[in-house]
Amino acid sequence: MILTVTLNTALDVTYTVGSLVPHASHRVREVAERPGGKGVNVARVLAALGHEAVVTGFAGGPAGEALRGLLAPLPVRDALVPVAGATRRTVAVVDSASGDTTQFNEPGPHVSPAEWAALLSAYEELLAGADAVALCGSLPPGVHVGAYADLVRRARTAGVPVLLDTSGEPLRRGVAARPDLVKPNAEELAALTGAREPLRATRDARRRGARAVVASLGPDGLLALTPDGAWRAAPPRPVRGNPTGAGDSAVAGLLSGLVEGLDWPGRLVRAVALSAATVLAPAAGEFDHGAYTELLAAVTVSEDTAAA
C-alpha cells in the first residue's frame, strides 16, 4: 500500500472558456469537479497504475463532503480525518484559445490542536501497512510550520520510505528531517537554496538533508541527484495543455517505481511520461493513457556524470 498525505485537500473546480479576457464576462463551456489536493492527485494516478493507494489528511464542510463523495467510487481508500472547518476549493480557468490555465486557490480550514492530534494517530496507524508515503502540498491554517518534518521523522522511525513535495518554510524544515526524496520545482528549489541554477540548487538541497532530490524543470523534464548517481530525463517534445497535476503524476511515477523496485532511470522515465501525459488530460489526477504508453518509449534519460 502507498499512503499519500494531503493536509490541505481541495475540491478542484475547472472552468473551460473560449478565451480568458481580463475585466470581461465569460460564458463557461464546461465545468468539472474533482477531488483535489496534491496527494489526492498522486493517489488517483497510483490507483490507475494498479497500486493500492490510501489518502489521509483533513476534510470538512460542504466542499469536504463533496470531495469525499467524489472519492467514494474511485479505487482509492479514503482515510481522511474530519475537521470542523471547510475544505478549500481551487478554481482553474482553462483558456481554450491559448491552452493556458489560471488558478485560484483558497487557504483551507483552520485545524485545531485536537484535529492535528487525530491526524497524527491516523497517520501512525496507516504507516504500519505502508510500503511508501508521500507528503504533499501546502499546510492549512493552524497546522505548525514544522508539521511535515514531524511526519518525515515518524515515517523514518517506522522504516517507511518518505517523499516530500511541498514548498517554502515547510520544505526547508522537512528537508532537515532527512526524507528519502524531495521533488521540488525550479522555483521551490531557488527559494530553498537561494540558487537559480538547477544543478547547484539540487546539490544544495541534498546537502541540507534529503537523501535524493528530483527537481522538476518544467518542459525540460527532471534532474535527479541520488546516492546511486545523477540523471536527466526529458520528454521527446514539449506538450501543451493543462499542467495542473503534472508534478503530482511525476510523484506517482517515482513512488510506484520505488515500490516496484525499478532503478532510477526507470523511475524517471515513468515520472516524465506520466507528467507529460497529465498535461494532455482534461483534469488533475488523470492522464492520457495512450500518450503515456507512447511516451514511455520516447522519454530520454542520460547519466549526468558531472553532477554526481
PDB file of C-alpha atoms in Angstrom, residues 54-306:
ATOM      1  CA  VAL A  54      -4.770   5.398   0.577  1.00  0.00           C
ATOM      2  CA  VAL A  55      -5.333   9.115   1.158  1.00  0.00           C
ATOM      3  CA  THR A  56      -5.286  10.860   4.504  1.00  0.00           C
ATOM      4  CA  GLY A  57      -5.386  14.499   5.527  1.00  0.00           C
ATOM      5  CA  PHE A  58      -8.272  16.746   6.521  1.00  0.00           C
ATOM      6  CA  ALA A  59     -11.780  17.232   5.099  1.00  0.00           C
ATOM      7  CA  GLY A  60     -14.710  19.289   6.371  1.00  0.00           C
ATOM      8  CA  GLY A  61     -17.713  21.418   5.438  1.00  0.00           C
ATOM      9  CA  PRO A  62     -19.751  21.208   2.210  1.00  0.00           C
ATOM     10  CA  ALA A  63     -16.658  21.125  -0.024  1.00  0.00           C
ATOM     11  CA  GLY A  64     -15.202  18.348   2.116  1.00  0.00           C
ATOM     12  CA  GLU A  65     -18.428  16.346   1.806  1.00  0.00           C
ATOM     13  CA  ALA A  66     -18.374  16.838  -1.970  1.00  0.00           C
ATOM     14  CA  LEU A  67     -14.722  15.774  -2.105  1.00  0.00           C
ATOM     15  CA  ARG A  68     -15.403  12.565  -0.160  1.00  0.00           C
ATOM     16  CA  GLY A  69     -18.437  11.850  -2.327  1.00  0.00           C
ATOM     17  CA  LEU A  70     -16.288  12.124  -5.444  1.00  0.00           C
ATOM     18  CA  LEU A  71     -13.632   9.863  -3.885  1.00  0.00           C
ATOM     19  CA  ALA A  72     -16.142   7.153  -2.974  1.00  0.00           C
ATOM     20  CA  PRO A  73     -16.483   5.500  -6.428  1.00  0.00           C
ATOM     21  CA  LEU A  74     -12.731   5.687  -7.121  1.00  0.00           C
ATOM     22  CA  PRO A  75     -10.256   2.849  -6.409  1.00  0.00           C
ATOM     23  CA  VAL A  76      -8.663   4.974  -3.678  1.00  0.00           C
ATOM     24  CA  ARG A  77      -9.203   4.347   0.049  1.00  0.00           C
ATOM     25  CA  ASP A  78     -10.484   7.362   1.979  1.00  0.00           C
ATOM     26  CA  ALA A  79      -8.780   7.740   5.369  1.00  0.00           C
ATOM     27  CA  LEU A  80      -9.379  11.482   5.683  1.00  0.00           C
ATOM     28  CA  VAL A  81      -9.747  12.992   9.147  1.00  0.00           C
ATOM     29  CA  PRO A  82     -12.860  15.179   9.668  1.00  0.00           C
ATOM     30  CA  VAL A  83     -12.444  18.805  10.760  1.00  0.00           C
ATOM     31  CA  ALA A  84     -14.931  21.478  11.795  1.00  0.00           C
ATOM     32  CA  GLY A  85     -13.705  23.963   9.189  1.00  0.00           C
ATOM     33  CA  ALA A  86     -14.498  23.938   5.483  1.00  0.00           C
ATOM     34  CA  THR A  87     -12.257  22.265   2.939  1.00  0.00           C
ATOM     35  CA  ARG A  88     -10.970  24.768   0.409  1.00  0.00           C
ATOM     36  CA  ARG A  89     -11.898  24.992  -3.229  1.00  0.00           C
ATOM     37  CA  THR A  90      -9.471  25.611  -6.064  1.00  0.00           C
ATOM     38  CA  VAL A  91     -10.704  27.073  -9.340  1.00  0.00           C
ATOM     39  CA  ALA A  92      -8.771  26.559 -12.575  1.00  0.00           C
ATOM     40  CA  VAL A  93      -9.838  28.558 -15.635  1.00  0.00           C
ATOM     41  CA  VAL A  94      -8.663  26.936 -18.858  1.00  0.00           C
ATOM     42  CA  ASP A  95      -8.299  29.239 -21.870  1.00  0.00           C
ATOM     43  CA  SER A  96      -9.114  27.061 -24.896  1.00  0.00           C
ATOM     44  CA  ALA A  97      -7.583  29.515 -27.355  1.00  0.00           C
ATOM     45  CA  SER A  98      -4.135  29.671 -25.756  1.00  0.00           C
ATOM     46  CA  GLY A  99      -4.107  26.455 -23.747  1.00  0.00           C
ATOM     47  CA  ASP A 100      -3.105  28.435 -20.644  1.00  0.00           C
ATOM     48  CA  THR A 101      -4.616  27.848 -17.197  1.00  0.00           C
ATOM     49  CA  THR A 102      -5.248  30.455 -14.475  1.00  0.00           C
ATOM     50  CA  GLN A 103      -5.507  29.085 -10.932  1.00  0.00           C
ATOM     51  CA  PHE A 104      -7.264  30.443  -7.817  1.00  0.00           C
ATOM     52  CA  ASN A 105      -6.501  28.685  -4.502  1.00  0.00           C
ATOM     53  CA  GLU A 106      -8.394  29.222  -1.247  1.00  0.00           C
ATOM     54  CA  PRO A 107      -6.428  28.942   2.047  1.00  0.00           C
ATOM     55  CA  GLY A 108      -8.188  25.954   3.623  1.00  0.00           C
ATOM     56  CA  PRO A 109      -9.785  25.242   7.041  1.00  0.00           C
ATOM     57  CA  HIS A 110      -8.316  26.179  10.395  1.00  0.00           C
ATOM     58  CA  VAL A 111      -7.104  22.979  12.071  1.00  0.00           C
ATOM     59  CA  SER A 112      -7.308  22.743  15.874  1.00  0.00           C
ATOM     60  CA  PRO A 113      -4.708  21.027  18.104  1.00  0.00           C
ATOM     61  CA  ALA A 114      -7.172  18.194  18.741  1.00  0.00           C
ATOM     62  CA  GLU A 115      -7.701  17.707  14.996  1.00  0.00           C
ATOM     63  CA  TRP A 116      -3.942  17.647  14.412  1.00  0.00           C
ATOM     64  CA  ALA A 117      -3.567  15.024  17.159  1.00  0.00           C
ATOM     65  CA  ALA A 118      -6.255  12.914  15.453  1.00  0.00           C
ATOM     66  CA  LEU A 119      -4.348  13.149  12.179  1.00  0.00           C
ATOM     67  CA  LEU A 120      -1.107  12.000  13.831  1.00  0.00           C
ATOM     68  CA  SER A 121      -2.875   9.000  15.345  1.00  0.00           C
ATOM     69  CA  ALA A 122      -4.382   8.009  11.989  1.00  0.00           C
ATOM     70  CA  TYR A 123      -1.049   8.547  10.227  1.00  0.00           C
ATOM     71  CA  GLU A 124       0.878   6.243  12.553  1.00  0.00           C
ATOM     72  CA  GLU A 125      -1.741   3.505  12.175  1.00  0.00           C
ATOM     73  CA  LEU A 126      -1.577   3.783   8.381  1.00  0.00           C
ATOM     74  CA  LEU A 127       2.239   3.752   8.350  1.00  0.00           C
ATOM     75  CA  ALA A 128       2.149   0.253   9.810  1.00  0.00           C
ATOM     76  CA  GLY A 129       0.795  -1.094   6.499  1.00  0.00           C
ATOM     77  CA  ALA A 130       2.544   1.277   4.076  1.00  0.00           C
ATOM     78  CA  ASP A 131       5.297   0.460   1.569  1.00  0.00           C
ATOM     79  CA  ALA A 132       5.944   4.169   0.932  1.00  0.00           C
ATOM     80  CA  VAL A 133       4.437   7.530   1.852  1.00  0.00           C
ATOM     81  CA  ALA A 134       4.140  10.862   0.044  1.00  0.00           C
ATOM     82  CA  LEU A 135       3.706  14.114   1.982  1.00  0.00           C
ATOM     83  CA  CYS A 136       2.236  16.645  -0.408  1.00  0.00           C
ATOM     84  CA  GLY A 137       1.124  20.238  -0.704  1.00  0.00           C
ATOM     85  CA  SER A 138       0.524  23.285   1.447  1.00  0.00           C
ATOM     86  CA  LEU A 139      -0.363  23.472   5.129  1.00  0.00           C
ATOM     87  CA  PRO A 140      -3.840  24.622   6.173  1.00  0.00           C
ATOM     88  CA  PRO A 141      -4.155  27.391   8.794  1.00  0.00           C
ATOM     89  CA  GLY A 142      -3.491  26.189  12.330  1.00  0.00           C
ATOM     90  CA  VAL A 143      -1.001  23.477  11.368  1.00  0.00           C
ATOM     91  CA  HIS A 144       2.508  24.336  12.613  1.00  0.00           C
ATOM     92  CA  VAL A 145       5.208  25.012  10.040  1.00  0.00           C
ATOM     93  CA  GLY A 146       7.252  22.002  11.134  1.00  0.00           C
ATOM     94  CA  ALA A 147       4.383  19.574  10.527  1.00  0.00           C
ATOM     95  CA  TYR A 148       5.984  17.825   7.557  1.00  0.00           C
ATOM     96  CA  ALA A 149       9.293  17.491   9.411  1.00  0.00           C
ATOM     97  CA  ASP A 150       7.357  15.727  12.170  1.00  0.00           C
ATOM     98  CA  LEU A 151       5.668  13.398   9.655  1.00  0.00           C
ATOM     99  CA  VAL A 152       9.016  12.665   7.936  1.00  0.00           C
ATOM    100  CA  ARG A 153      10.589  11.653  11.240  1.00  0.00           C
ATOM    101  CA  ARG A 154       7.662   9.376  12.108  1.00  0.00           C
ATOM    102  CA  ALA A 155       7.902   7.653   8.704  1.00  0.00           C
ATOM    103  CA  ARG A 156      11.647   7.156   9.149  1.00  0.00           C
ATOM    104  CA  THR A 157      11.095   5.688  12.619  1.00  0.00           C
ATOM    105  CA  ALA A 158       8.577   3.259  11.092  1.00  0.00           C
ATOM    106  CA  GLY A 159      11.073   2.320   8.355  1.00  0.00           C
ATOM    107  CA  VAL A 160       8.807   3.587   5.551  1.00  0.00           C
ATOM    108  CA  PRO A 161      10.411   5.433   2.592  1.00  0.00           C
ATOM    109  CA  VAL A 162       9.090   9.002   2.524  1.00  0.00           C
ATOM    110  CA  LEU A 163       8.801  11.520  -0.316  1.00  0.00           C
ATOM    111  CA  LEU A 164       8.248  15.213   0.455  1.00  0.00           C
ATOM    112  CA  ASP A 165       6.636  17.568  -2.065  1.00  0.00           C
ATOM    113  CA  THR A 166       5.929  20.985  -0.580  1.00  0.00           C
ATOM    114  CA  SER A 167       7.423  24.493  -0.630  1.00  0.00           C
ATOM    115  CA  GLY A 168       8.633  27.409   1.485  1.00  0.00           C
ATOM    116  CA  GLU A 169       9.414  27.007   5.169  1.00  0.00           C
ATOM    117  CA  PRO A 170       7.617  23.621   5.439  1.00  0.00           C
ATOM    118  CA  LEU A 171      10.023  22.352   2.757  1.00  0.00           C
ATOM    119  CA  ARG A 172      13.041  23.863   4.487  1.00  0.00           C
ATOM    120  CA  ARG A 173      12.189  22.212   7.800  1.00  0.00           C
ATOM    121  CA  GLY A 174      11.080  18.986   6.163  1.00  0.00           C
ATOM    122  CA  VAL A 175      14.363  18.581   4.273  1.00  0.00           C
ATOM    123  CA  ALA A 176      16.268  18.933   7.548  1.00  0.00           C
ATOM    124  CA  ALA A 177      14.356  15.888   8.850  1.00  0.00           C
ATOM    125  CA  ARG A 178      16.113  13.812   6.136  1.00  0.00           C
ATOM    126  CA  PRO A 179      13.376  12.486   3.833  1.00  0.00           C
ATOM    127  CA  ASP A 180      14.310   9.790   1.342  1.00  0.00           C
ATOM    128  CA  LEU A 181      13.293  12.002  -1.575  1.00  0.00           C
ATOM    129  CA  VAL A 182      12.165  15.572  -2.227  1.00  0.00           C
ATOM    130  CA  LYS A 183      10.606  16.697  -5.521  1.00  0.00           C
ATOM    131  CA  PRO A 184      10.693  20.493  -5.797  1.00  0.00           C
ATOM    132  CA  ASN A 185      10.269  22.530  -8.971  1.00  0.00           C
ATOM    133  CA  ALA A 186      12.874  25.087 -10.038  1.00  0.00           C
ATOM    134  CA  GLU A 187      11.127  27.949  -8.232  1.00  0.00           C
ATOM    135  CA  GLU A 188      10.810  25.987  -4.983  1.00  0.00           C
ATOM    136  CA  LEU A 189      14.460  24.946  -5.222  1.00  0.00           C
ATOM    137  CA  ALA A 190      15.549  28.545  -5.678  1.00  0.00           C
ATOM    138  CA  ALA A 191      13.511  29.642  -2.655  1.00  0.00           C
ATOM    139  CA  LEU A 192      15.026  26.833  -0.574  1.00  0.00           C
ATOM    140  CA  THR A 193      18.652  27.279  -1.551  1.00  0.00           C
ATOM    141  CA  GLY A 194      18.996  30.805  -2.943  1.00  0.00           C
ATOM    142  CA  ALA A 195      20.474  29.349  -6.160  1.00  0.00           C
ATOM    143  CA  ARG A 196      18.692  29.629  -9.512  1.00  0.00           C
ATOM    144  CA  GLU A 197      20.982  27.276 -11.438  1.00  0.00           C
ATOM    145  CA  PRO A 198      19.196  23.902 -11.104  1.00  0.00           C
ATOM    146  CA  LEU A 199      22.258  21.695 -10.629  1.00  0.00           C
ATOM    147  CA  ARG A 200      23.761  23.914  -7.952  1.00  0.00           C
ATOM    148  CA  ALA A 201      20.394  24.210  -6.186  1.00  0.00           C
ATOM    149  CA  THR A 202      19.803  20.450  -6.309  1.00  0.00           C
ATOM    150  CA  ARG A 203      23.223  19.762  -4.797  1.00  0.00           C
ATOM    151  CA  ASP A 204      22.478  22.265  -2.046  1.00  0.00           C
ATOM    152  CA  ALA A 205      19.127  20.592  -1.294  1.00  0.00           C
ATOM    153  CA  ARG A 206      20.877  17.253  -0.847  1.00  0.00           C
ATOM    154  CA  ARG A 207      23.426  18.787   1.495  1.00  0.00           C
ATOM    155  CA  ARG A 208      20.561  20.126   3.612  1.00  0.00           C
ATOM    156  CA  GLY A 209      19.390  16.591   4.388  1.00  0.00           C
ATOM    157  CA  ALA A 210      17.443  14.981   1.534  1.00  0.00           C
ATOM    158  CA  ARG A 211      18.771  11.559   0.589  1.00  0.00           C
ATOM    159  CA  ALA A 212      17.746  12.137  -3.039  1.00  0.00           C
ATOM    160  CA  VAL A 213      16.431  15.169  -4.918  1.00  0.00           C
ATOM    161  CA  VAL A 214      14.401  15.059  -8.129  1.00  0.00           C
ATOM    162  CA  ALA A 215      13.981  18.578  -9.466  1.00  0.00           C
ATOM    163  CA  SER A 216      11.179  19.359 -11.897  1.00  0.00           C
ATOM    164  CA  LEU A 217      12.418  21.571 -14.743  1.00  0.00           C
ATOM    165  CA  GLY A 218       9.041  22.059 -16.422  1.00  0.00           C
ATOM    166  CA  PRO A 219       9.091  21.207 -20.139  1.00  0.00           C
ATOM    167  CA  ASP A 220      12.768  20.216 -19.813  1.00  0.00           C
ATOM    168  CA  GLY A 221      11.892  17.221 -17.641  1.00  0.00           C
ATOM    169  CA  LEU A 222      13.611  16.118 -14.445  1.00  0.00           C
ATOM    170  CA  LEU A 223      17.051  16.356 -12.860  1.00  0.00           C
ATOM    171  CA  ALA A 224      17.819  13.682 -10.252  1.00  0.00           C
ATOM    172  CA  LEU A 225      20.666  13.597  -7.738  1.00  0.00           C
ATOM    173  CA  THR A 226      20.662  10.340  -5.774  1.00  0.00           C
ATOM    174  CA  PRO A 227      23.055   8.174  -3.755  1.00  0.00           C
ATOM    175  CA  ASP A 228      23.318   5.949  -6.874  1.00  0.00           C
ATOM    176  CA  GLY A 229      24.160   8.691  -9.368  1.00  0.00           C
ATOM    177  CA  ALA A 230      22.712  11.630 -11.271  1.00  0.00           C
ATOM    178  CA  TRP A 231      20.431  11.645 -14.303  1.00  0.00           C
ATOM    179  CA  ARG A 232      18.444  13.963 -16.530  1.00  0.00           C
ATOM    180  CA  ALA A 233      15.197  12.794 -18.126  1.00  0.00           C
ATOM    181  CA  ALA A 234      13.153  14.695 -20.706  1.00  0.00           C
ATOM    182  CA  PRO A 235      10.114  14.194 -22.941  1.00  0.00           C
ATOM    183  CA  PRO A 236      10.771  13.938 -26.682  1.00  0.00           C
ATOM    184  CA  ARG A 237       8.964  17.231 -27.353  1.00  0.00           C
ATOM    185  CA  PRO A 238       7.114  19.956 -25.426  1.00  0.00           C
ATOM    186  CA  VAL A 239       3.439  19.259 -24.729  1.00  0.00           C
ATOM    187  CA  ARG A 240       0.646  21.818 -24.471  1.00  0.00           C
ATOM    188  CA  GLY A 241      -2.430  21.542 -22.312  1.00  0.00           C
ATOM    189  CA  ASN A 242      -3.450  21.840 -18.670  1.00  0.00           C
ATOM    190  CA  PRO A 243      -0.333  21.494 -16.467  1.00  0.00           C
ATOM    191  CA  THR A 244      -2.346  21.191 -13.241  1.00  0.00           C
ATOM    192  CA  GLY A 245      -1.362  17.950 -11.539  1.00  0.00           C
ATOM    193  CA  ALA A 246       1.607  17.188 -13.802  1.00  0.00           C
ATOM    194  CA  GLY A 247       4.012  17.335 -10.857  1.00  0.00           C
ATOM    195  CA  ASP A 248       1.705  15.097  -8.825  1.00  0.00           C
ATOM    196  CA  SER A 249       1.789  12.492 -11.585  1.00  0.00           C
ATOM    197  CA  ALA A 250       5.587  12.654 -11.529  1.00  0.00           C
ATOM    198  CA  VAL A 251       5.446  11.899  -7.792  1.00  0.00           C
ATOM    199  CA  ALA A 252       3.209   8.896  -8.524  1.00  0.00           C
ATOM    200  CA  GLY A 253       5.694   7.690 -11.108  1.00  0.00           C
ATOM    201  CA  LEU A 254       8.615   7.985  -8.704  1.00  0.00           C
ATOM    202  CA  LEU A 255       6.777   6.271  -5.833  1.00  0.00           C
ATOM    203  CA  SER A 256       5.362   3.430  -7.927  1.00  0.00           C
ATOM    204  CA  GLY A 257       8.801   2.828  -9.426  1.00  0.00           C
ATOM    205  CA  LEU A 258      10.327   2.719  -5.955  1.00  0.00           C
ATOM    206  CA  VAL A 259       7.781   0.192  -4.674  1.00  0.00           C
ATOM    207  CA  GLU A 260       8.183  -1.950  -7.814  1.00  0.00           C
ATOM    208  CA  GLY A 261      11.975  -1.972  -7.457  1.00  0.00           C
ATOM    209  CA  LEU A 262      12.764  -0.049 -10.656  1.00  0.00           C
ATOM    210  CA  ASP A 263      16.189   1.525 -10.956  1.00  0.00           C
ATOM    211  CA  TRP A 264      16.471   5.311 -11.026  1.00  0.00           C
ATOM    212  CA  PRO A 265      16.401   5.657 -14.844  1.00  0.00           C
ATOM    213  CA  GLY A 266      13.251   3.520 -14.944  1.00  0.00           C
ATOM    214  CA  ARG A 267      11.573   5.632 -12.258  1.00  0.00           C
ATOM    215  CA  LEU A 268      12.475   8.834 -14.080  1.00  0.00           C
ATOM    216  CA  VAL A 269      11.160   7.597 -17.435  1.00  0.00           C
ATOM    217  CA  ARG A 270       7.848   6.725 -15.799  1.00  0.00           C
ATOM    218  CA  ALA A 271       7.665  10.043 -13.945  1.00  0.00           C
ATOM    219  CA  VAL A 272       8.326  12.141 -17.062  1.00  0.00           C
ATOM    220  CA  ALA A 273       5.919  10.103 -19.212  1.00  0.00           C
ATOM    221  CA  LEU A 274       3.140  10.396 -16.626  1.00  0.00           C
ATOM    222  CA  SER A 275       3.765  14.109 -16.161  1.00  0.00           C
ATOM    223  CA  ALA A 276       3.568  14.852 -19.884  1.00  0.00           C
ATOM    224  CA  ALA A 277       0.520  12.600 -20.316  1.00  0.00           C
ATOM    225  CA  THR A 278      -1.204  14.513 -17.496  1.00  0.00           C
ATOM    226  CA  VAL A 279      -0.728  17.827 -19.318  1.00  0.00           C
ATOM    227  CA  LEU A 280      -2.682  16.249 -22.189  1.00  0.00           C
ATOM    228  CA  ALA A 281      -5.563  15.146 -19.915  1.00  0.00           C
ATOM    229  CA  PRO A 282      -8.550  17.395 -19.087  1.00  0.00           C
ATOM    230  CA  ALA A 283      -8.122  17.463 -15.276  1.00  0.00           C
ATOM    231  CA  ALA A 284      -5.599  16.896 -12.490  1.00  0.00           C
ATOM    232  CA  GLY A 285      -5.389  13.354 -11.172  1.00  0.00           C
ATOM    233  CA  GLU A 286      -5.868  11.922 -14.676  1.00  0.00           C
ATOM    234  CA  PHE A 287      -3.513  11.142 -17.537  1.00  0.00           C
ATOM    235  CA  ASP A 288      -3.888  10.297 -21.211  1.00  0.00           C
ATOM    236  CA  HIS A 289      -3.236   6.540 -21.206  1.00  0.00           C
ATOM    237  CA  GLY A 290      -2.433   6.342 -24.927  1.00  0.00           C
ATOM    238  CA  ALA A 291       0.043   9.199 -24.723  1.00  0.00           C
ATOM    239  CA  TYR A 292       1.590   7.668 -21.599  1.00  0.00           C
ATOM    240  CA  THR A 293       2.255   4.382 -23.397  1.00  0.00           C
ATOM    241  CA  GLU A 294       3.861   6.194 -26.336  1.00  0.00           C
ATOM    242  CA  LEU A 295       5.939   8.445 -24.099  1.00  0.00           C
ATOM    243  CA  LEU A 296       7.353   5.533 -22.101  1.00  0.00           C
ATOM    244  CA  ALA A 297       9.254   4.521 -25.223  1.00  0.00           C
ATOM    245  CA  ALA A 298      10.262   8.061 -26.162  1.00  0.00           C
ATOM    246  CA  VAL A 299      11.479   9.704 -22.923  1.00  0.00           C
ATOM    247  CA  THR A 300      15.255  10.148 -22.947  1.00  0.00           C
ATOM    248  CA  VAL A 301      17.412   9.555 -19.879  1.00  0.00           C
ATOM    249  CA  SER A 302      21.091  10.428 -19.694  1.00  0.00           C
ATOM    250  CA  GLU A 303      23.541   9.977 -16.850  1.00  0.00           C
ATOM    251  CA  ASP A 304      24.993  13.278 -15.654  1.00  0.00           C
ATOM    252  CA  THR A 305      28.493  12.300 -14.539  1.00  0.00           C
ATOM    253  CA  ALA A 306      29.420  15.915 -13.817  1.00  0.00           C
TER     254      ALA A 306
END
